[in-house]
Amino acid sequence: MITIHPIPAFNDNYIWHLRQGDEHWVVDPGDANPVFDALGDNRLSGILLTHHHPDHTGGVEALMNAYQCPVYGPATIAQVTHPLVDGDHPTLIGCHWDVLAVPGHTLDHIALVLHAGEELHLFCGDTLFAAGCGRLFEGSPEQMFDSLSRLARLPADTRVYCAHEYTEANLKFARAAEPGNSAIASRLVSVKQVRAENRPTLPSTIGLECATNPFLRTQSPTIRALACERGAPADASPVEIFTVLRRWKDTF
Ligand SMILES: [Zn+2]
């Protein structure tokens, strides 16, 4: 039985800690110290990385030195010992995984899908956030749109483990982008309560994201109309709607 817990890091990062029996793995350790604290006397068995940004990789060196553990992730990252590419299906922590290339936030970004029995768990780094998506630092809007669409096609009950606690701010944007969406309104109420208790709002699910995440909802007539008010052409493609939404969010 695998368990998955967030280790908070920096202001709003989550390092996901996976445990099965004596095996401990972490996803995107931007800082080693909270991982050392969470592990206590346990040894780290391995590290998984989604992309090269320092707030996801900054702790790798210290953890490798302490535990001599393998590092799986994009080949762009110097410390990676086991490069992963789209279509790989590694077996790690006694489970099958799928590797999906999801360029956009960065060009090297991958998403990792863990199969735990019938349950799917998605580690999507800074690509898909709860009610939002990552900024476009390296990729094009088309790449990000395709990457998000790929993730949205996963089964609705797939659990979604994002790398940041951005949910409340994202939902405020979602409410502005799609006023009248009652699922967004009720999610914002519950997320405010969870944050008031200083608890994580994650994991999410693909089904919840498809219902409340404006970046997965470019087909919504309301979102389309508001995007057109902000410069999207009347016959805009879903990618063009997405492009306007992403630009709007950058300054929201
Ligand atoms: Zn990033």
Short mmCIF file of C-alpha atoms and ligand atoms in Angstrom, two decimals:
data_model
loop_
_atom_site.label_atom_id
_atom_site.label_comp_id
_atom_site.label_asym_id
_atom_site.label_seq_id
_atom_site.Cartn_x
_atom_site.Cartn_y
_atom_site.Cartn_z
CA MET A 1 0.00 0.00 0.00
CA ILE A 2 1.60 3.22 -1.17
CA THR A 3 1.07 6.43 0.78
CA ILE A 4 1.61 9.94 -0.57
CA HIS A 5 2.12 13.00 1.63
CA PRO A 6 3.12 16.60 0.92
CA ILE A 7 6.29 18.01 2.44
CA PRO A 8 5.89 21.82 2.41
CA ALA A 9 8.93 23.76 1.16
CA PHE A 10 9.70 27.45 0.59
CA ASN A 11 6.55 29.59 0.59
CA ASP A 12 4.17 27.43 -1.39
CA ASN A 13 5.96 24.39 -2.87
CA TYR A 14 5.03 20.81 -2.13
CA ILE A 15 7.62 18.04 -2.31
CA TRP A 16 5.56 14.85 -2.64
CA HIS A 17 6.79 12.03 -0.40
CA LEU A 18 5.89 8.51 -1.53
CA ARG A 19 6.26 5.59 0.81
CA GLN A 20 5.78 1.89 0.27
CA GLY A 21 7.12 -0.34 3.06
CA ASP A 22 10.73 0.68 3.63
CA GLU A 23 10.98 2.56 0.32
CA HIS A 24 10.83 6.35 0.39
CA TRP A 25 10.83 8.50 -2.73
CA VAL A 26 10.34 12.22 -3.24
CA VAL A 27 9.14 14.20 -6.24
CA ASP A 28 10.76 17.58 -7.03
CA PRO A 29 12.85 18.21 -3.89
CA GLY A 30 13.64 21.90 -4.27
CA ASP A 31 15.08 21.93 -0.76
CA ALA A 32 16.79 19.02 1.02
CA ASN A 33 16.20 20.12 4.62
CA PRO A 34 12.45 19.50 4.87
CA VAL A 35 13.05 16.10 3.23
CA PHE A 36 15.68 15.20 5.83
CA ASP A 37 13.21 16.23 8.53
CA ALA A 38 10.38 14.17 7.02
CA LEU A 39 12.57 11.08 6.58
CA GLY A 40 13.97 11.04 10.10
CA ASP A 41 15.97 7.81 10.43
CA ASN A 42 14.65 6.43 7.14
CA ARG A 43 16.75 6.37 3.98
CA LEU A 44 15.67 7.92 0.71
CA SER A 45 15.38 5.29 -2.07
CA GLY A 46 15.05 7.60 -5.06
CA ILE A 47 14.15 10.98 -6.50
CA LEU A 48 11.76 11.86 -9.32
CA LEU A 49 11.94 15.20 -11.15
CA THR A 50 9.42 16.88 -13.45
CA HIS A 51 11.50 19.80 -14.81
CA HIS A 52 14.71 21.73 -14.30
CA HIS A 53 13.60 24.75 -12.21
CA PRO A 54 15.65 25.26 -9.03
CA ASP A 55 12.63 25.21 -6.70
CA HIS A 56 12.14 21.60 -7.88
CA THR A 57 15.76 20.46 -8.07
CA GLY A 58 17.70 22.54 -5.51
CA GLY A 59 17.79 19.75 -2.91
CA VAL A 60 18.84 16.95 -5.24
CA GLU A 61 22.59 17.27 -4.75
CA ALA A 62 22.44 17.11 -0.94
CA LEU A 63 19.98 14.20 -0.98
CA MET A 64 22.10 12.23 -3.48
CA ASN A 65 25.19 12.80 -1.37
CA ALA A 66 23.39 11.65 1.77
CA TYR A 67 21.68 8.56 0.34
CA GLN A 68 23.48 7.67 -2.95
CA CYS A 69 20.01 7.29 -4.47
CA PRO A 70 19.05 7.26 -8.18
CA VAL A 71 17.47 10.31 -9.78
CA TYR A 72 14.84 9.89 -12.50
CA GLY A 73 13.80 12.81 -14.65
CA PRO A 74 14.47 14.85 -17.79
CA ALA A 75 17.97 14.45 -19.24
CA THR A 76 18.38 18.25 -19.16
CA ILE A 77 19.07 18.06 -15.41
CA ALA A 78 22.72 17.34 -14.64
CA GLN A 79 22.07 15.16 -11.58
CA VAL A 80 19.66 12.80 -13.36
CA THR A 81 21.05 9.24 -13.35
CA HIS A 82 18.07 7.65 -15.15
CA PRO A 83 16.70 9.90 -17.93
CA LEU A 84 12.98 9.61 -18.64
CA VAL A 85 11.29 10.41 -21.93
CA ASP A 86 7.76 10.35 -23.24
CA GLY A 87 6.41 6.81 -23.49
CA ASP A 88 8.69 5.32 -20.85
CA HIS A 89 7.00 2.90 -18.44
CA PRO A 90 9.40 2.41 -15.52
CA THR A 91 8.61 0.20 -12.53
CA LEU A 92 9.53 2.11 -9.37
CA ILE A 93 8.46 1.68 -5.74
CA GLY A 94 6.87 -1.61 -6.82
CA CYS A 95 4.46 0.23 -9.15
CA HIS A 96 4.09 0.85 -12.87
CA TRP A 97 4.49 4.42 -14.11
CA ASP A 98 3.79 6.27 -17.34
CA VAL A 99 5.94 9.19 -18.49
CA LEU A 100 4.24 11.94 -20.50
CA ALA A 101 6.09 14.81 -22.18
CA VAL A 102 4.20 18.02 -21.28
CA PRO A 103 6.21 20.95 -22.68
CA GLY A 104 5.02 24.51 -22.12
CA HIS A 105 6.08 25.74 -18.67
CA THR A 106 9.52 24.46 -19.65
CA LEU A 107 10.52 22.49 -22.74
CA ASP A 108 11.84 19.57 -20.68
CA HIS A 109 8.74 19.19 -18.48
CA ILE A 110 7.43 15.66 -17.96
CA ALA A 111 4.43 14.40 -16.01
CA LEU A 112 4.50 11.11 -14.13
CA VAL A 113 1.50 8.82 -13.74
CA LEU A 114 1.69 6.26 -10.94
CA HIS A 115 -0.50 3.15 -11.16
CA ALA A 116 -1.32 2.01 -7.63
CA GLY A 117 -3.68 -0.90 -8.24
CA GLU A 118 -6.70 0.61 -9.96
CA GLU A 119 -5.85 4.14 -8.77
CA LEU A 120 -3.96 6.63 -10.89
CA HIS A 121 -1.85 9.38 -9.31
CA LEU A 122 -0.54 12.21 -11.50
CA PHE A 123 2.55 14.21 -10.56
CA CYS A 124 2.38 17.16 -12.90
CA GLY A 125 4.92 19.63 -11.47
CA ASP A 126 4.19 23.15 -12.73
CA THR A 127 2.09 22.16 -15.75
CA LEU A 128 -1.39 21.62 -14.31
CA PHE A 129 -2.29 23.41 -11.06
CA ALA A 130 -5.51 23.13 -9.12
CA ALA A 131 -7.78 25.54 -11.03
CA GLY A 132 -4.81 26.88 -13.01
CA CYS A 133 -1.71 26.10 -15.04
CA GLY A 134 1.95 27.03 -15.06
CA ARG A 135 3.37 30.11 -16.73
CA LEU A 136 4.86 29.80 -20.18
CA PHE A 137 8.58 30.29 -19.59
CA GLU A 138 9.94 28.27 -22.50
CA GLY A 139 7.17 26.67 -24.54
CA SER A 140 4.50 28.07 -26.83
CA PRO A 141 0.80 28.42 -25.96
CA GLU A 142 0.14 25.60 -28.45
CA GLN A 143 2.52 23.29 -26.62
CA MET A 144 1.00 24.09 -23.22
CA PHE A 145 -2.53 23.71 -24.52
CA ASP A 146 -1.68 20.30 -25.98
CA SER A 147 0.05 19.25 -22.76
CA LEU A 148 -2.93 20.27 -20.61
CA SER A 149 -5.33 18.57 -23.02
CA ARG A 150 -3.32 15.40 -22.70
CA LEU A 151 -3.58 15.48 -18.92
CA ALA A 152 -7.30 16.30 -19.09
CA ARG A 153 -7.87 13.05 -21.01
CA LEU A 154 -6.72 10.96 -18.03
CA PRO A 155 -9.56 9.21 -16.16
CA ALA A 156 -11.70 11.61 -14.10
CA ASP A 157 -10.79 9.97 -10.80
CA THR A 158 -7.03 10.39 -11.40
CA ARG A 159 -5.59 12.19 -8.37
CA VAL A 160 -3.59 15.29 -9.22
CA TYR A 161 -0.50 16.24 -7.19
CA CYS A 162 0.62 19.73 -8.21
CA ALA A 163 3.89 21.24 -7.01
CA HIS A 164 2.49 24.48 -5.57
CA GLU A 165 -0.30 25.63 -3.25
CA TYR A 166 -1.86 28.16 -5.64
CA THR A 167 -5.44 26.91 -5.50
CA GLU A 168 -7.19 29.82 -3.77
CA ALA A 169 -5.67 32.52 -6.00
CA ASN A 170 -6.29 30.37 -9.06
CA LEU A 171 -9.96 29.96 -8.14
CA LYS A 172 -10.35 33.73 -7.83
CA PHE A 173 -9.14 34.02 -11.41
CA ALA A 174 -11.37 31.09 -12.44
CA ARG A 175 -14.37 32.91 -10.93
CA ALA A 176 -13.50 36.04 -12.98
CA ALA A 177 -12.96 33.99 -16.16
CA GLU A 178 -16.20 32.03 -15.81
CA PRO A 179 -18.69 33.82 -13.59
CA GLY A 180 -21.79 31.72 -13.07
CA ASN A 181 -19.89 28.40 -12.84
CA SER A 182 -21.32 27.11 -9.55
CA ALA A 183 -18.66 24.39 -9.25
CA ILE A 184 -15.98 27.11 -9.15
CA ALA A 185 -17.94 29.10 -6.55
CA SER A 186 -18.45 26.13 -4.24
CA ARG A 187 -14.84 24.98 -4.66
CA LEU A 188 -13.63 28.44 -3.66
CA VAL A 189 -15.73 28.30 -0.47
CA SER A 190 -14.31 24.92 0.54
CA VAL A 191 -10.72 25.85 -0.41
CA LYS A 192 -10.88 29.02 1.70
CA GLN A 193 -11.94 26.87 4.66
CA VAL A 194 -9.11 24.39 4.08
CA ARG A 195 -6.53 27.20 3.80
CA ALA A 196 -7.88 28.90 6.93
CA GLU A 197 -6.99 25.64 8.71
CA ASN A 198 -3.56 25.72 7.00
CA ARG A 199 -4.16 22.39 5.28
CA PRO A 200 -3.16 21.49 1.67
CA THR A 201 -5.87 21.80 -0.98
CA LEU A 202 -4.27 18.91 -2.89
CA PRO A 203 -4.53 16.37 -4.33
CA SER A 204 -7.18 17.43 -6.79
CA THR A 205 -8.72 15.14 -9.40
CA ILE A 206 -8.89 15.38 -13.18
CA GLY A 207 -12.69 15.43 -12.93
CA LEU A 208 -12.66 18.41 -10.57
CA GLU A 209 -10.16 20.22 -12.80
CA CYS A 210 -12.28 19.63 -15.89
CA ALA A 211 -15.21 21.21 -14.01
CA THR A 212 -13.43 24.20 -12.48
CA ASN A 213 -10.12 24.90 -14.25
CA PRO A 214 -10.56 27.65 -16.87
CA PHE A 215 -7.50 26.47 -18.79
CA LEU A 216 -9.26 23.12 -19.40
CA ARG A 217 -12.55 24.84 -20.21
CA THR A 218 -11.83 26.88 -23.33
CA GLN A 219 -15.03 25.41 -24.83
CA SER A 220 -17.17 27.22 -22.22
CA PRO A 221 -19.32 29.90 -23.95
CA THR A 222 -18.75 32.27 -21.01
CA ILE A 223 -14.97 31.89 -21.14
CA ARG A 224 -15.01 32.30 -24.93
CA ALA A 225 -17.09 35.50 -24.67
CA LEU A 226 -14.79 37.03 -22.05
CA ALA A 227 -11.69 36.03 -24.03
CA CYS A 228 -13.17 37.71 -27.11
CA GLU A 229 -13.69 40.89 -25.06
CA ARG A 230 -9.96 40.68 -24.31
CA GLY A 231 -8.80 40.38 -27.89
CA ALA A 232 -9.51 36.83 -29.04
CA PRO A 233 -11.08 36.78 -32.52
CA ALA A 234 -14.76 35.85 -32.78
CA ASP A 235 -13.85 32.59 -34.53
CA ALA A 236 -10.99 31.87 -32.12
CA SER A 237 -9.70 28.32 -31.86
CA PRO A 238 -9.46 26.72 -28.40
CA VAL A 239 -5.71 27.45 -28.48
CA GLU A 240 -6.36 31.14 -29.17
CA ILE A 241 -8.84 31.28 -26.27
CA PHE A 242 -6.22 29.59 -24.07
CA THR A 243 -3.56 32.10 -25.17
CA VAL A 244 -5.73 35.08 -24.16
CA LEU A 245 -6.69 33.43 -20.85
CA ARG A 246 -3.04 32.74 -19.98
CA ARG A 247 -2.07 36.35 -20.78
CA TRP A 248 -5.02 37.63 -18.70
CA LYS A 249 -3.96 35.47 -15.73
CA ASP A 250 -0.37 36.79 -15.95
CA THR A 251 -1.61 40.24 -14.96
CA PHE A 252 -4.63 39.27 -12.81
ZN ZN B 1 8.73 25.52 -12.65
#
